[in-house]
Coordinates of C-alpha atoms and ligand atoms in Angstrom, one line a residue:
X1 CA 98.1 55.9 155.0
X2 CA 94.7 57.2 154.0
X3 CA 96.3 60.5 152.7
X4 CA 98.5 58.6 150.1
X5 CA 95.6 56.6 148.7
X6 CA 93.1 59.4 148.7
X7 CA 95.0 62.7 148.6
X8 CA 93.3 65.8 149.8
X9 CA 93.5 69.2 148.0
X10 CA 94.6 67.5 144.7
X11 CA 94.5 69.7 141.7
X12 CA 95.4 73.2 140.6
X13 CA 94.3 76.7 141.5
X14 CA 93.5 79.3 138.8
X15 CA 94.1 83.0 138.9
X16 CA 96.5 85.1 140.9
X17 CA 98.2 82.3 142.8
X18 CA 101.8 81.4 143.6
X19 CA 102.9 78.1 142.2
X20 CA 106.1 76.2 142.4
X21 CA 107.3 72.8 141.1
X22 CA 110.0 70.8 142.9
X23 CA 111.7 67.5 142.2
X24 CA 113.3 65.1 144.6
X25 CA 115.9 63.4 142.3
X26 CA 116.8 60.9 145.0
X27 CA 113.5 59.2 144.7
X28 CA 111.9 60.7 141.6
X29 CA 109.1 62.5 143.5
X30 CA 107.5 65.5 141.8
X31 CA 105.3 68.1 143.3
X32 CA 103.5 71.2 141.9
X33 CA 102.0 73.3 144.6
X34 CA 99.6 76.2 144.1
X35 CA 99.0 78.6 146.9
X36 CA 96.5 81.4 147.1
X37 CA 97.6 83.9 149.7
X38 CA 95.2 86.7 150.6
X39 CA 95.9 89.3 153.3
X40 CA 98.8 87.2 154.7
X41 CA 96.6 84.1 155.1
X42 CA 96.7 80.8 153.1
X43 CA 93.2 81.1 151.5
X44 CA 93.5 78.0 149.4
X45 CA 96.2 75.5 148.5
X46 CA 96.3 72.6 146.1
X47 CA 98.9 70.2 144.7
X48 CA 99.6 67.8 141.9
X49 CA 102.4 65.4 141.8
X50 CA 103.7 61.9 141.5
X51 CA 106.1 59.8 143.4
X52 CA 106.3 57.6 146.5
X53 CA 103.5 57.4 149.0
X54 CA 105.5 59.4 151.6
X55 CA 105.8 62.4 149.3
X56 CA 102.2 62.3 148.3
X57 CA 100.9 61.7 151.8
X58 CA 103.0 64.5 153.2
X59 CA 101.7 66.9 150.5
X60 CA 98.2 65.9 151.3
X61 CA 98.6 66.3 155.1
X62 CA 100.5 69.6 154.7
X63 CA 98.0 71.3 152.4
X64 CA 95.2 70.2 154.8
X65 CA 97.1 71.5 157.8
X66 CA 97.9 75.0 156.5
X67 CA 94.7 75.9 154.8
X68 CA 93.2 79.0 156.4
X69 CA 96.3 79.7 158.5
X70 CA 98.2 83.0 158.6
X71 CA 101.7 82.8 157.0
X72 CA 103.5 83.4 160.2
X73 CA 102.0 80.3 161.7
X74 CA 102.6 78.3 158.5
X75 CA 106.3 79.3 158.6
X76 CA 106.5 78.2 162.2
X77 CA 105.0 74.8 161.3
X78 CA 107.5 74.4 158.5
X79 CA 110.4 75.1 160.8
X80 CA 109.1 72.8 163.5
X81 CA 108.5 69.9 161.1
X82 CA 112.0 70.3 159.6
X83 CA 113.5 70.2 163.1
X84 CA 111.5 67.1 163.9
X85 CA 112.7 65.4 160.8
X86 CA 116.3 66.1 161.8
X87 CA 115.8 64.5 165.2
X88 CA 115.3 67.6 167.3
X89 CA 113.1 67.2 170.3
X90 CA 110.2 69.6 169.6
X91 CA 108.2 70.4 172.8
X92 CA 105.3 72.2 171.1
X93 CA 105.1 69.6 168.2
X94 CA 101.9 68.0 169.4
X95 CA 100.1 71.3 169.7
X96 CA 101.5 73.0 166.6
X97 CA 101.8 70.2 164.0
X98 CA 98.7 68.2 164.7
X99 CA 98.1 65.7 161.9
X100 CA 101.5 66.2 160.5
X101 CA 102.9 64.1 163.4
X102 CA 101.7 61.1 161.4
X103 CA 104.9 61.6 159.4
X104 CA 107.2 61.6 162.4
X105 CA 108.2 58.0 161.8
X106 CA 109.9 58.9 158.5
X107 CA 112.8 60.4 160.4
X108 CA 114.0 56.8 161.1
X109 CA 114.6 56.5 157.4
X110 CA 117.1 59.2 156.3
X111 CA 116.7 58.4 152.6
X112 CA 113.0 59.2 152.9
X113 CA 113.2 62.5 154.8
X114 CA 113.6 64.4 151.5
X115 CA 110.4 62.7 150.3
X116 CA 108.5 64.0 153.4
X117 CA 110.1 67.5 153.2
X118 CA 109.5 68.0 149.4
X119 CA 106.0 69.6 149.9
X120 CA 107.3 71.6 152.8
X121 CA 110.1 73.0 150.7
X122 CA 107.7 73.8 147.9
X123 CA 105.4 75.7 150.3
X124 CA 108.4 77.5 151.9
X125 CA 109.5 78.8 148.4
X126 CA 106.0 79.6 147.3
X127 CA 105.2 81.7 150.4
X128 CA 108.5 83.6 150.6
X129 CA 108.0 87.3 150.6
X130 CA 107.6 88.6 147.0
X131 CA 107.4 92.2 145.8
X132 CA 103.8 93.1 145.0
X133 CA 102.8 92.9 141.3
X134 CA 103.6 96.1 139.6
X135 CA 106.3 97.1 142.0
X136 CA 109.2 99.0 140.5
X137 CA 112.4 97.0 140.0
X138 CA 115.0 97.9 142.6
X139 CA 117.3 99.4 140.0
X140 CA 114.7 102.2 139.3
X141 CA 114.1 103.2 142.8
Ligands
ZN201 ZN1 110.0 59.6 147.7

């Protein structure tokens, strides 16, 4: 896989970005994802990590696939991909997931599904709704 040997979007983002680190203890994969969300759209995304080729290839493909997309569409892709990995027939997969379908074969190897999903879980956590900076804590409202 070209994406494992030569990962796209490798590195870190500076400034006001959301970042998250996740570990897959089953395999020893690590990922650190930085997402720059502006106006509800993924403006830029980069990752650093180490681990098996599936985890790194999936992070590379995922970052490439979601860059420039609105969060709503990104969440839909995450859900579809998760369903696909769990063996669900996804009618709109071809249209919505594009290049990510290169990872579809992983679902035949249950031990590796976590490897493929690691970057997706990191992105899911990083893009979860967060209170805007400076918002008052709920207790004070
Ligand atoms: Zn792995």
